[in-house]
Amino acid sequence: MLTLIQLQAYLKDNESDFELIAHETPIQSTQDAAKYFDIEKAAPTLVLQTEQGLAALIASSGRGRIDLKDLAQQLGYSKLKMADRTKVQEMTGYQTGAIPFIGHQLPCIVDKRLLDFDYIYGGSGDELTTLKIAPSDVVRLNNVITFID
């Protein structure tokens, strides 16, 4: 688990194109998010349970609701489900809902739609800070196992 200071240092050391955006209250809705960034570029990091363990799904908010049964079939898993909150915190150090783009150490599934944006917005690991980052850096700094269309 990276603290916000460690995340910032890691991103600088890796010459990432990023910005940390502070806000006074946690973002809990699209209305909250719209105060700080273009919500079409929002990309939540969801943690999924697979038969091989946990995996992070970094998805475009424009995708809407994700059909896990369909996604499992597309990716060749027998079953996918949202990971148990306790297990997520145990494995990553982060609370569900505060999973960062970078630093969770999970294999990643990335939504190809995100690659069309100059920047995407999502978790930093701190509920009062949003990470704005080039999607190419998210791909480069994670263990990406596959992409989804």
PDB file of C-alpha atoms in Angstrom:
ATOM      1  CA  MET A   1       0.000   0.000   0.000  1.00  0.00           C
ATOM      2  CA  LEU A   2       1.294   3.414  -0.979  1.00  0.00           C
ATOM      3  CA  THR A   3       0.589   6.552   1.017  1.00  0.00           C
ATOM      4  CA  LEU A   4      -0.297   9.630  -1.002  1.00  0.00           C
ATOM      5  CA  ILE A   5       3.265  10.949  -0.588  1.00  0.00           C
ATOM      6  CA  GLN A   6       4.721   7.598  -1.699  1.00  0.00           C
ATOM      7  CA  LEU A   7       2.351   7.481  -4.680  1.00  0.00           C
ATOM      8  CA  GLN A   8       3.375  10.982  -5.746  1.00  0.00           C
ATOM      9  CA  ALA A   9       7.089  10.100  -5.440  1.00  0.00           C
ATOM     10  CA  TYR A  10       6.582   6.834  -7.356  1.00  0.00           C
ATOM     11  CA  LEU A  11       4.764   8.605 -10.184  1.00  0.00           C
ATOM     12  CA  LYS A  12       7.433  11.322 -10.376  1.00  0.00           C
ATOM     13  CA  ASP A  13      10.254   8.754 -10.322  1.00  0.00           C
ATOM     14  CA  ASN A  14       8.542   6.938 -13.204  1.00  0.00           C
ATOM     15  CA  GLU A  15       8.103  10.170 -15.187  1.00  0.00           C
ATOM     16  CA  SER A  16       4.322   9.866 -15.219  1.00  0.00           C
ATOM     17  CA  ASP A  17       1.994  12.532 -16.577  1.00  0.00           C
ATOM     18  CA  PHE A  18      -0.255  13.127 -13.564  1.00  0.00           C
ATOM     19  CA  GLU A  19      -1.821  15.540 -11.117  1.00  0.00           C
ATOM     20  CA  LEU A  20      -3.300  14.999  -7.655  1.00  0.00           C
ATOM     21  CA  ILE A  21      -6.583  16.848  -7.162  1.00  0.00           C
ATOM     22  CA  ALA A  22      -7.573  17.520  -3.543  1.00  0.00           C
ATOM     23  CA  HIS A  23     -11.192  17.887  -2.478  1.00  0.00           C
ATOM     24  CA  GLU A  24     -12.783  18.668   0.878  1.00  0.00           C
ATOM     25  CA  THR A  25     -15.170  15.706   0.996  1.00  0.00           C
ATOM     26  CA  PRO A  26     -15.065  12.206  -0.493  1.00  0.00           C
ATOM     27  CA  ILE A  27     -16.564  11.810  -3.961  1.00  0.00           C
ATOM     28  CA  GLN A  28     -19.627   9.616  -3.598  1.00  0.00           C
ATOM     29  CA  SER A  29     -21.627  10.486  -6.699  1.00  0.00           C
ATOM     30  CA  THR A  30     -21.231  11.743 -10.237  1.00  0.00           C
ATOM     31  CA  GLN A  31     -22.540  15.123  -9.051  1.00  0.00           C
ATOM     32  CA  ASP A  32     -19.697  15.283  -6.516  1.00  0.00           C
ATOM     33  CA  ALA A  33     -17.157  14.295  -9.173  1.00  0.00           C
ATOM     34  CA  ALA A  34     -18.430  16.830 -11.712  1.00  0.00           C
ATOM     35  CA  LYS A  35     -17.239  19.624  -9.415  1.00  0.00           C
ATOM     36  CA  TYR A  36     -13.632  18.525  -9.957  1.00  0.00           C
ATOM     37  CA  PHE A  37     -13.300  16.862 -13.367  1.00  0.00           C
ATOM     38  CA  ASP A  38     -14.971  15.692 -16.576  1.00  0.00           C
ATOM     39  CA  ILE A  39     -16.960  12.658 -15.406  1.00  0.00           C
ATOM     40  CA  GLU A  40     -16.821  11.112 -18.878  1.00  0.00           C
ATOM     41  CA  LYS A  41     -13.138  10.508 -18.106  1.00  0.00           C
ATOM     42  CA  ALA A  42     -13.787   8.896 -14.715  1.00  0.00           C
ATOM     43  CA  ALA A  43     -12.457   5.382 -14.323  1.00  0.00           C
ATOM     44  CA  PRO A  44     -13.261   3.471 -11.155  1.00  0.00           C
ATOM     45  CA  THR A  45     -10.984   0.647 -10.070  1.00  0.00           C
ATOM     46  CA  LEU A  46     -13.127  -2.335  -9.114  1.00  0.00           C
ATOM     47  CA  VAL A  47     -11.742  -5.433  -7.443  1.00  0.00           C
ATOM     48  CA  LEU A  48     -13.046  -8.731  -8.760  1.00  0.00           C
ATOM     49  CA  GLN A  49     -12.778 -12.233  -7.395  1.00  0.00           C
ATOM     50  CA  THR A  50     -11.719 -14.771 -10.030  1.00  0.00           C
ATOM     51  CA  GLU A  51     -10.922 -18.451  -9.629  1.00  0.00           C
ATOM     52  CA  GLN A  52      -7.268 -17.378  -9.828  1.00  0.00           C
ATOM     53  CA  GLY A  53      -7.546 -14.754  -7.065  1.00  0.00           C
ATOM     54  CA  LEU A  54      -8.250 -11.029  -7.024  1.00  0.00           C
ATOM     55  CA  ALA A  55      -7.939  -8.794 -10.079  1.00  0.00           C
ATOM     56  CA  ALA A  56      -8.455  -5.068 -10.559  1.00  0.00           C
ATOM     57  CA  LEU A  57     -10.786  -3.879 -13.300  1.00  0.00           C
ATOM     58  CA  ILE A  58     -10.107  -0.304 -14.388  1.00  0.00           C
ATOM     59  CA  ALA A  59     -13.238   0.557 -16.337  1.00  0.00           C
ATOM     60  CA  SER A  60     -14.566   3.579 -18.160  1.00  0.00           C
ATOM     61  CA  SER A  61     -17.494   5.222 -16.399  1.00  0.00           C
ATOM     62  CA  GLY A  62     -19.037   5.514 -19.873  1.00  0.00           C
ATOM     63  CA  ARG A  63     -19.409   1.749 -19.949  1.00  0.00           C
ATOM     64  CA  GLY A  64     -22.274   1.837 -17.455  1.00  0.00           C
ATOM     65  CA  ARG A  65     -23.204  -1.238 -15.490  1.00  0.00           C
ATOM     66  CA  ILE A  66     -20.795  -4.143 -15.980  1.00  0.00           C
ATOM     67  CA  ASP A  67     -22.306  -7.572 -16.598  1.00  0.00           C
ATOM     68  CA  LEU A  68     -19.902  -9.812 -14.667  1.00  0.00           C
ATOM     69  CA  LYS A  69     -21.314 -13.007 -16.167  1.00  0.00           C
ATOM     70  CA  ASP A  70     -20.702 -11.702 -19.679  1.00  0.00           C
ATOM     71  CA  LEU A  71     -17.263 -10.351 -18.704  1.00  0.00           C
ATOM     72  CA  ALA A  72     -16.268 -13.720 -17.206  1.00  0.00           C
ATOM     73  CA  GLN A  73     -17.189 -15.435 -20.439  1.00  0.00           C
ATOM     74  CA  GLN A  74     -15.331 -12.829 -22.519  1.00  0.00           C
ATOM     75  CA  LEU A  75     -12.165 -13.207 -20.417  1.00  0.00           C
ATOM     76  CA  GLY A  76     -12.274 -16.990 -20.060  1.00  0.00           C
ATOM     77  CA  TYR A  77     -13.091 -17.167 -16.350  1.00  0.00           C
ATOM     78  CA  SER A  78     -15.647 -19.639 -15.064  1.00  0.00           C
ATOM     79  CA  LYS A  79     -17.031 -16.990 -12.707  1.00  0.00           C
ATOM     80  CA  LEU A  80     -16.423 -13.364 -11.714  1.00  0.00           C
ATOM     81  CA  LYS A  81     -17.891 -11.507  -8.781  1.00  0.00           C
ATOM     82  CA  MET A  82     -17.162  -8.389  -6.792  1.00  0.00           C
ATOM     83  CA  ALA A  83     -14.507  -9.201  -4.213  1.00  0.00           C
ATOM     84  CA  ASP A  84     -15.296  -9.313  -0.513  1.00  0.00           C
ATOM     85  CA  ARG A  85     -14.476  -5.983   1.188  1.00  0.00           C
ATOM     86  CA  THR A  86     -12.484  -7.622   3.953  1.00  0.00           C
ATOM     87  CA  LYS A  87     -10.398  -9.632   1.501  1.00  0.00           C
ATOM     88  CA  VAL A  88      -9.748  -6.515  -0.614  1.00  0.00           C
ATOM     89  CA  GLN A  89      -8.436  -4.619   2.387  1.00  0.00           C
ATOM     90  CA  GLU A  90      -6.387  -7.625   3.541  1.00  0.00           C
ATOM     91  CA  MET A  91      -4.788  -8.112   0.120  1.00  0.00           C
ATOM     92  CA  THR A  92      -4.256  -4.474  -0.903  1.00  0.00           C
ATOM     93  CA  GLY A  93      -4.309  -2.385   2.261  1.00  0.00           C
ATOM     94  CA  TYR A  94      -6.991  -0.195   0.683  1.00  0.00           C
ATOM     95  CA  GLN A  95     -10.683   0.085   1.503  1.00  0.00           C
ATOM     96  CA  THR A  96     -13.159  -0.842  -1.216  1.00  0.00           C
ATOM     97  CA  GLY A  97     -14.099   2.421  -2.912  1.00  0.00           C
ATOM     98  CA  ALA A  98     -10.644   3.902  -2.367  1.00  0.00           C
ATOM     99  CA  ILE A  99      -8.670   1.540  -4.601  1.00  0.00           C
ATOM    100  CA  PRO A 100      -6.040   3.526  -6.524  1.00  0.00           C
ATOM    101  CA  PHE A 101      -5.084   3.186 -10.172  1.00  0.00           C
ATOM    102  CA  ILE A 102      -1.504   2.494  -9.096  1.00  0.00           C
ATOM    103  CA  GLY A 103      -0.125   0.676  -6.035  1.00  0.00           C
ATOM    104  CA  HIS A 104      -2.658  -2.076  -5.365  1.00  0.00           C
ATOM    105  CA  GLN A 105      -0.326  -4.813  -6.699  1.00  0.00           C
ATOM    106  CA  LEU A 106      -3.166  -6.735  -8.351  1.00  0.00           C
ATOM    107  CA  PRO A 107      -3.244  -8.048 -11.907  1.00  0.00           C
ATOM    108  CA  CYS A 108      -5.251  -5.579 -13.995  1.00  0.00           C
ATOM    109  CA  ILE A 109      -7.941  -5.727 -16.613  1.00  0.00           C
ATOM    110  CA  VAL A 110      -8.129  -2.388 -18.431  1.00  0.00           C
ATOM    111  CA  ASP A 111     -10.988  -0.976 -20.472  1.00  0.00           C
ATOM    112  CA  LYS A 112      -9.619  -0.061 -23.939  1.00  0.00           C
ATOM    113  CA  ARG A 113     -12.013   2.908 -24.049  1.00  0.00           C
ATOM    114  CA  LEU A 114      -9.777   4.673 -21.532  1.00  0.00           C
ATOM    115  CA  LEU A 115      -6.894   4.749 -24.005  1.00  0.00           C
ATOM    116  CA  ASP A 116      -8.834   7.262 -26.126  1.00  0.00           C
ATOM    117  CA  PHE A 117      -8.574   9.936 -23.429  1.00  0.00           C
ATOM    118  CA  ASP A 118      -5.682  12.299 -22.769  1.00  0.00           C
ATOM    119  CA  TYR A 119      -6.244  11.859 -19.020  1.00  0.00           C
ATOM    120  CA  ILE A 120      -8.426   9.723 -16.802  1.00  0.00           C
ATOM    121  CA  TYR A 121      -9.572  10.391 -13.240  1.00  0.00           C
ATOM    122  CA  GLY A 122      -9.837   7.927 -10.412  1.00  0.00           C
ATOM    123  CA  GLY A 123      -8.540   6.621  -7.152  1.00  0.00           C
ATOM    124  CA  SER A 124      -5.349   7.678  -5.434  1.00  0.00           C
ATOM    125  CA  GLY A 125      -5.843   5.537  -2.338  1.00  0.00           C
ATOM    126  CA  ASP A 126      -6.921   8.628  -0.410  1.00  0.00           C
ATOM    127  CA  GLU A 127     -10.642   9.426  -0.345  1.00  0.00           C
ATOM    128  CA  LEU A 128      -9.959  13.180  -0.413  1.00  0.00           C
ATOM    129  CA  THR A 129      -7.670  13.077  -3.453  1.00  0.00           C
ATOM    130  CA  THR A 130      -8.358  12.140  -7.071  1.00  0.00           C
ATOM    131  CA  LEU A 131      -5.573  11.042  -9.396  1.00  0.00           C
ATOM    132  CA  LYS A 132      -5.557  12.597 -12.877  1.00  0.00           C
ATOM    133  CA  ILE A 133      -3.193  10.559 -15.041  1.00  0.00           C
ATOM    134  CA  ALA A 134      -2.432   9.654 -18.630  1.00  0.00           C
ATOM    135  CA  PRO A 135      -4.003   6.240 -19.321  1.00  0.00           C
ATOM    136  CA  SER A 136      -0.758   5.049 -20.916  1.00  0.00           C
ATOM    137  CA  ASP A 137       0.927   5.486 -17.520  1.00  0.00           C
ATOM    138  CA  VAL A 138      -1.790   3.417 -15.826  1.00  0.00           C
ATOM    139  CA  VAL A 139      -1.079   0.632 -18.311  1.00  0.00           C
ATOM    140  CA  ARG A 140       2.707   1.009 -18.026  1.00  0.00           C
ATOM    141  CA  LEU A 141       2.803   0.983 -14.218  1.00  0.00           C
ATOM    142  CA  ASN A 142       0.432  -1.943 -13.626  1.00  0.00           C
ATOM    143  CA  ASN A 143       0.533  -5.666 -14.285  1.00  0.00           C
ATOM    144  CA  VAL A 144      -2.033  -5.572 -17.107  1.00  0.00           C
ATOM    145  CA  ILE A 145      -3.164  -9.092 -17.931  1.00  0.00           C
ATOM    146  CA  THR A 146      -5.766  -8.178 -20.546  1.00  0.00           C
ATOM    147  CA  PHE A 147      -7.902  -5.449 -22.074  1.00  0.00           C
ATOM    148  CA  ILE A 148     -11.652  -5.350 -22.630  1.00  0.00           C
ATOM    149  CA  ASP A 149     -13.407  -3.647 -25.559  1.00  0.00           C
TER     150      ASP A 149
END
